[in-house]
PDB file of C-alpha atoms in Angstrom:
ATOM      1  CA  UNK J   1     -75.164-106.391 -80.467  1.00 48.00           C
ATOM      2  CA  UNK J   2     -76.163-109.758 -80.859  1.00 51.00           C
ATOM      3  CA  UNK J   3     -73.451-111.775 -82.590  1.00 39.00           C
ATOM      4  CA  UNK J   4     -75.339-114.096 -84.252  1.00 43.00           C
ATOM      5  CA  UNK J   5     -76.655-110.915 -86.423  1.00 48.00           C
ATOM      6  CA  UNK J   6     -73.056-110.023 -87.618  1.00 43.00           C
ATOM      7  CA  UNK J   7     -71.251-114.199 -87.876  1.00 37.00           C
ATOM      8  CA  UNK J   8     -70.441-112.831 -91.452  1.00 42.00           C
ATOM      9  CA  UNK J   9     -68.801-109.651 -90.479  1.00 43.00           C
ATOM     10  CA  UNK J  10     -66.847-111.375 -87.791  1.00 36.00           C
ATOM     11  CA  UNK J  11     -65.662-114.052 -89.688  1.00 39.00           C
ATOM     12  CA  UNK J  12     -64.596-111.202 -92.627  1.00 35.00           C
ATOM     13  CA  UNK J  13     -62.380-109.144 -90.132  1.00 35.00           C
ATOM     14  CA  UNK J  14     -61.011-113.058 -88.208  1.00 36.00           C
ATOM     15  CA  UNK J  15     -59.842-113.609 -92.387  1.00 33.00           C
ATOM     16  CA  UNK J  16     -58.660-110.338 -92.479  1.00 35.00           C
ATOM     17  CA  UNK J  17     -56.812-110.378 -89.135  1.00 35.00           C
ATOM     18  CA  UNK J  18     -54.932-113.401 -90.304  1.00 35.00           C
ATOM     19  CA  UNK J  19     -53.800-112.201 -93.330  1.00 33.00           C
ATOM     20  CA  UNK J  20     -49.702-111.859 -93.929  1.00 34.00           C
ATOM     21  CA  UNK J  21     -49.790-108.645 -93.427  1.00 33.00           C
ATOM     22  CA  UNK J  22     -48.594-106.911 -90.423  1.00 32.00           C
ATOM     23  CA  UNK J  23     -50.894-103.758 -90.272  1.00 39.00           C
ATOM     24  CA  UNK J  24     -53.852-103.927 -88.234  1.00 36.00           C
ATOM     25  CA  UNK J  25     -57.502-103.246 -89.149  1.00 40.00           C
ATOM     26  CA  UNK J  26     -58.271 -99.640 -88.750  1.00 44.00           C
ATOM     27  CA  UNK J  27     -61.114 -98.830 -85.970  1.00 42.00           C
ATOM     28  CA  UNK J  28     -63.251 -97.040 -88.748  1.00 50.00           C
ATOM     29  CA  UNK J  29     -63.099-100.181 -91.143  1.00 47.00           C
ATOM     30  CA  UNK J  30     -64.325-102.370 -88.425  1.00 43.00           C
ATOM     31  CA  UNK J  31     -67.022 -99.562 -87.936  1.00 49.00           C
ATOM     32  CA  UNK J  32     -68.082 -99.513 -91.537  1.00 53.00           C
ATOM     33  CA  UNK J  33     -68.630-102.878 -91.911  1.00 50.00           C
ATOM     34  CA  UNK J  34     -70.805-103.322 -88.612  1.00 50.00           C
ATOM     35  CA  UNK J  35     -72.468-100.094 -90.425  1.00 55.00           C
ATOM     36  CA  UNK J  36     -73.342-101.988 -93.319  1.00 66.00           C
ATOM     37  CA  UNK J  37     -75.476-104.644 -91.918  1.00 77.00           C
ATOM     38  CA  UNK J  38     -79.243-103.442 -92.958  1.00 82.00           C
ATOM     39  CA  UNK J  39     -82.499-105.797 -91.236  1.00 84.00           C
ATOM     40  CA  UNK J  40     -85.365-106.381 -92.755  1.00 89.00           C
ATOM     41  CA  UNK J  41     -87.855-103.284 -92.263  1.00 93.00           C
ATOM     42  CA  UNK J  42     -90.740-104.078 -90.061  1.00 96.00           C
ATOM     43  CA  UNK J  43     -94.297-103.012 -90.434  1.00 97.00           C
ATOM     44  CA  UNK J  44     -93.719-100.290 -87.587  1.00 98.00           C
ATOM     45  CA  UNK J  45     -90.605 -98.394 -89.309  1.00 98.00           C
ATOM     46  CA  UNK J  46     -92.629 -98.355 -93.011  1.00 98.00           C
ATOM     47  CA  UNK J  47     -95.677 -96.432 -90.816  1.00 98.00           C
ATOM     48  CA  UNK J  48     -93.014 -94.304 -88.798  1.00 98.00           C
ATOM     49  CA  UNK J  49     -91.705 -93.168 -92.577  1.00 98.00           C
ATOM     50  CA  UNK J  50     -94.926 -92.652 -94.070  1.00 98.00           C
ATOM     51  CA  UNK J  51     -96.500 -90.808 -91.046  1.00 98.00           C
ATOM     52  CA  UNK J  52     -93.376 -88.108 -91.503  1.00 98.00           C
ATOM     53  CA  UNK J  53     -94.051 -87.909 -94.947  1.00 98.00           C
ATOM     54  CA  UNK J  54     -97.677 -87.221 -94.543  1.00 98.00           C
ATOM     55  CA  UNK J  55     -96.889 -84.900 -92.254  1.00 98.00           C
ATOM     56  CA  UNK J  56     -93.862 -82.903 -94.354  1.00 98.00           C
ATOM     57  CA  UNK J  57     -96.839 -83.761 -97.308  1.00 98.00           C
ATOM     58  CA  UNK J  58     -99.824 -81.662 -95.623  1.00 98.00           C
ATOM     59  CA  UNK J  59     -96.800 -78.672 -94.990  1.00 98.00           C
ATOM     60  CA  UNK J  60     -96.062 -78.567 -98.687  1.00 98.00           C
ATOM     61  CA  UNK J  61     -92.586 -79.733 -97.437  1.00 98.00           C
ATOM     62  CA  UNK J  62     -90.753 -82.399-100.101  1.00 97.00           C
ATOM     63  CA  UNK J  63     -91.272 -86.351 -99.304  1.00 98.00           C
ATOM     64  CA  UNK J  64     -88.367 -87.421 -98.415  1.00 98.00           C
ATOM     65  CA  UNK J  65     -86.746 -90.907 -99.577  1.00 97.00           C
ATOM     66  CA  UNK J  66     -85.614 -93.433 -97.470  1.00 96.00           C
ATOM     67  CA  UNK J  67     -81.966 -94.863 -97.521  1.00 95.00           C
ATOM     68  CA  UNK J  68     -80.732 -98.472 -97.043  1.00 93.00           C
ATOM     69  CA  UNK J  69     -77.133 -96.955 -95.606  1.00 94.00           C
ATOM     70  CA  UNK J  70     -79.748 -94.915 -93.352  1.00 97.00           C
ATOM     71  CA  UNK J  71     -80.892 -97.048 -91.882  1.00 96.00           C
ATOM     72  CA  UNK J  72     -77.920 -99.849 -91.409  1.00 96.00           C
ATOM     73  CA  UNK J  73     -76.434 -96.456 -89.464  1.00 96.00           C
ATOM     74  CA  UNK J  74     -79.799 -96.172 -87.381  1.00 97.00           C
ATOM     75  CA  UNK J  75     -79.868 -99.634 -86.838  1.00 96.00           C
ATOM     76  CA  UNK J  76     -76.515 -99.327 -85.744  1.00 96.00           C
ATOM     77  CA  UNK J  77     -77.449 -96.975 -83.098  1.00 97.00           C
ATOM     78  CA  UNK J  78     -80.702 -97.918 -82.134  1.00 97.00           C
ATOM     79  CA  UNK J  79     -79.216-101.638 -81.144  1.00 96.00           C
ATOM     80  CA  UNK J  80     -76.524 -99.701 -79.173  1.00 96.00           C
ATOM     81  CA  UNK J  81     -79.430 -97.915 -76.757  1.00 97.00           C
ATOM     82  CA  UNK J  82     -81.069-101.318 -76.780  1.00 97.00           C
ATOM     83  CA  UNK J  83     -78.060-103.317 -74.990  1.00 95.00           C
ATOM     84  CA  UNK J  84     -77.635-100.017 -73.163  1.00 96.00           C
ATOM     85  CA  UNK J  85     -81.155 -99.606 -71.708  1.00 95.00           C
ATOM     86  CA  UNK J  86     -80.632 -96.152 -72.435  1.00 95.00           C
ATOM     87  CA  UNK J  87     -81.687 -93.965 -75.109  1.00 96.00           C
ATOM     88  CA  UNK J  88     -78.957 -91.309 -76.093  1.00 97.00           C
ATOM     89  CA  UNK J  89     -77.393 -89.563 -79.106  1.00 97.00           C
ATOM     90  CA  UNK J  90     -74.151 -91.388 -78.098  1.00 96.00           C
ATOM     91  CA  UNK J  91     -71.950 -90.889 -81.103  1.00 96.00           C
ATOM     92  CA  UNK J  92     -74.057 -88.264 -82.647  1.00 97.00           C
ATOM     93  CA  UNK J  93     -70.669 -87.261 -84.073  1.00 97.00           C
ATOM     94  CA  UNK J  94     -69.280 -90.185 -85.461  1.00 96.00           C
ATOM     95  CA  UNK J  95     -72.695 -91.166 -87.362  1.00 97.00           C
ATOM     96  CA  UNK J  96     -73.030 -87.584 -88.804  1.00 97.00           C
ATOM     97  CA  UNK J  97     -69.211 -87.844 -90.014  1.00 96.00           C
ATOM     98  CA  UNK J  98     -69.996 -91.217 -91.376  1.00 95.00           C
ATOM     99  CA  UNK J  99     -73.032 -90.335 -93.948  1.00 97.00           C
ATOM    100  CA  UNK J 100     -71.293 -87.170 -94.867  1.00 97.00           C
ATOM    101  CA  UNK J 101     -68.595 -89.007 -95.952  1.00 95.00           C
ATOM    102  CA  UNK J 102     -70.707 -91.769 -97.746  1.00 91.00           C
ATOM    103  CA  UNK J 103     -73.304 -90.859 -98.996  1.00 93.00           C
ATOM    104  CA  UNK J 104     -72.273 -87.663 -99.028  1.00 95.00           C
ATOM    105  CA  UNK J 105     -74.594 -85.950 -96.524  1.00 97.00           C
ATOM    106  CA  UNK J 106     -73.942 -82.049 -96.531  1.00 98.00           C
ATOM    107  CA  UNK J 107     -76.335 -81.862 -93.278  1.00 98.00           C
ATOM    108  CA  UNK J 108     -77.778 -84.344 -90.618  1.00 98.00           C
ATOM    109  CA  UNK J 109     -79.993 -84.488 -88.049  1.00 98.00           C
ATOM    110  CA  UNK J 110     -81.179 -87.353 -85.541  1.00 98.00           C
ATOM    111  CA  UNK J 111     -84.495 -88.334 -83.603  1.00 98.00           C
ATOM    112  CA  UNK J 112     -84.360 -90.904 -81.068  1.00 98.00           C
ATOM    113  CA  UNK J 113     -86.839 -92.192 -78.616  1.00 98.00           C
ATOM    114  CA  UNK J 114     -87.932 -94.920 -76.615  1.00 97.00           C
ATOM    115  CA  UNK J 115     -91.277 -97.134 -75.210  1.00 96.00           C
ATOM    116  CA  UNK J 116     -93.691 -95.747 -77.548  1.00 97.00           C
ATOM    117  CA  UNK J 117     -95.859 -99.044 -78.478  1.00 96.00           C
ATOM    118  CA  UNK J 118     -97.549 -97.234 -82.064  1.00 98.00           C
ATOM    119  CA  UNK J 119     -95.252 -95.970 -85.129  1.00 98.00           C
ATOM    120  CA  UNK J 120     -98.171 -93.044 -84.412  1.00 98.00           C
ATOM    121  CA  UNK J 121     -97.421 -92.414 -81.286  1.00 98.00           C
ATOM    122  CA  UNK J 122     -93.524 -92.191 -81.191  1.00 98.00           C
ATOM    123  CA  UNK J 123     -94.221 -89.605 -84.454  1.00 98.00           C
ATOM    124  CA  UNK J 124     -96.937 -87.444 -82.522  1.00 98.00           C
ATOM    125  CA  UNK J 125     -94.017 -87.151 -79.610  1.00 98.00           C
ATOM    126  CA  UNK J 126     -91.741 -85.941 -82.014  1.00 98.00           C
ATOM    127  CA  UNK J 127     -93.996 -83.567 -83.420  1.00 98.00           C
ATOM    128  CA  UNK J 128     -95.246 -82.428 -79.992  1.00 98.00           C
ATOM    129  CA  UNK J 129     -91.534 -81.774 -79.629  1.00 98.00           C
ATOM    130  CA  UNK J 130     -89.904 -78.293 -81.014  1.00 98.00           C
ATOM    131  CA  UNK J 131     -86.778 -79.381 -81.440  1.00 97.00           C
ATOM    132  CA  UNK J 132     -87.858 -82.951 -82.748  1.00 98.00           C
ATOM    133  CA  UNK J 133     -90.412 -81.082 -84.952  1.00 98.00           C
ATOM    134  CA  UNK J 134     -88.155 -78.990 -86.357  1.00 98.00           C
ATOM    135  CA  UNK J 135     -85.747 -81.923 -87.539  1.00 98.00           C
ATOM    136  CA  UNK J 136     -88.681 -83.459 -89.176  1.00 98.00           C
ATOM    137  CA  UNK J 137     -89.754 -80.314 -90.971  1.00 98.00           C
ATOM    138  CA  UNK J 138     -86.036 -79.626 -91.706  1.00 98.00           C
ATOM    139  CA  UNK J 139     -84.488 -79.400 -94.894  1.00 98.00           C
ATOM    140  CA  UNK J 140     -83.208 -82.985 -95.777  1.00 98.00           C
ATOM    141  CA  UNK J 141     -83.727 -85.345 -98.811  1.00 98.00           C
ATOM    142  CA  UNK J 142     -83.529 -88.778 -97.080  1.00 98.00           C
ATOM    143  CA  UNK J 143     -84.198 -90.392 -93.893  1.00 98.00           C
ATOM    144  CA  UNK J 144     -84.730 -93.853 -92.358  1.00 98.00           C
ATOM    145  CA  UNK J 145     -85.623 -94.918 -89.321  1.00 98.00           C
ATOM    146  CA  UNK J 146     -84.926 -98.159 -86.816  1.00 98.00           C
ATOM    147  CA  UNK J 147     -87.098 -99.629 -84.360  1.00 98.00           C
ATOM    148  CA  UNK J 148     -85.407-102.458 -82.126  1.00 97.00           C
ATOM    149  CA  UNK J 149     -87.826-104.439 -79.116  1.00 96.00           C
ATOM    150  CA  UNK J 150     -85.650-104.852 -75.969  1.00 96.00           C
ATOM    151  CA  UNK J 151     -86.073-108.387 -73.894  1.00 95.00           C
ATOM    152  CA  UNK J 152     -88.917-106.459 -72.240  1.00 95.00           C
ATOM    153  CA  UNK J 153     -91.081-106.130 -75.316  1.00 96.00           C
ATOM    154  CA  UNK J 154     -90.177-101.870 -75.238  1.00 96.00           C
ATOM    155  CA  UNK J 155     -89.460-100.024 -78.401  1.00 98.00           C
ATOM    156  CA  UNK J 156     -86.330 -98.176 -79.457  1.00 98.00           C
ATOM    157  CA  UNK J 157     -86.009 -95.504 -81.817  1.00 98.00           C
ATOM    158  CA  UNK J 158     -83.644 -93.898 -84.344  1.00 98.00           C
ATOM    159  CA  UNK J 159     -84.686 -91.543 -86.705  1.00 98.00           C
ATOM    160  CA  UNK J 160     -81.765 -89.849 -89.213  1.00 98.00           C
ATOM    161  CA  UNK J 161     -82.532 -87.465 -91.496  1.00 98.00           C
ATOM    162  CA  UNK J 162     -79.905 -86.858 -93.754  1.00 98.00           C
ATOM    163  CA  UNK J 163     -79.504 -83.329 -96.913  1.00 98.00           C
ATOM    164  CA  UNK J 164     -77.352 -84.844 -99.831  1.00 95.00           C
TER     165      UNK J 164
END
């Protein structure tokens, strides 16, 4: 991750490492608070949300509503592939256990993809998809999505989906 994007967060845990007490920060605080950070949305990500609910729409499926702690979690993840140059469901795990615990997700599921140039085209892979289909037809309540450009100009994708 870039550090000039979290300069807050690292000066809040440099405070909190200096404090007089002698316990250490916990892993998962330092992981909540690099969870929190939320960009701006760009143009792209509002089309990749509307183009799912369309779709879910025209299926007489429920819209579903998008989530700021959604997408700070995609974000999260699509930023990791990005400084990877790979695209993965790394930590699946860990980001499911995270939005079940807040916001209190009973069910989550994730899309990721990478080098589609259109918010319509990255969709129309998903839905060519039957597995990434399926998570966009599933049975959720919220979703957001992140879209990060590499230093090449390619797109990154994460898509979560989340049943509270």
């Amino acid at each position: 991750m870039k550090l000039s994007k979290f300069l807050p967060t690292l000066a809040l845990l440099a405070l909190m490492s200096f404090s007089c007490s002698t316990d250490s920060i916990e892993e998962d605080k330092i992981d909540a608070l690099a969870n929190s950070y939320v960009p701006a949305t760009k143009t792209i990500e509002i089309e990749i949300l509307e183009l799912i609910n369309n779709h879910r729409i025209t299926l007489g499926l429920n819209a579903l509503n998008d989530m700021s702690q959604i997408k700070a979690t995609a974000y999260s993840h699509t930023d990791y592939m990005r400084d990877k140059q790979e695209v993965s469901h790394d930590n699946f795990y860990q980001r499911s256990s995270s939005l079940k615990n807040n916001p209190g997700a009973t069910k989550v599921g994730e899309n990721v993809a990478y080098g589609f140039s259109s918010a319509q085209s990255v969709v129309n892979a998903w839905l060519n998809s039957d597995g990434h289909r399926e998570i966009i037809e599933g049975d959720f309540t919220n979703f957001d999505v992140s879209a990060e450009k590499d230093q090449n100009g390619k797109w990154y994708y994460t898509n979560i989906f989340i049943k509270k």
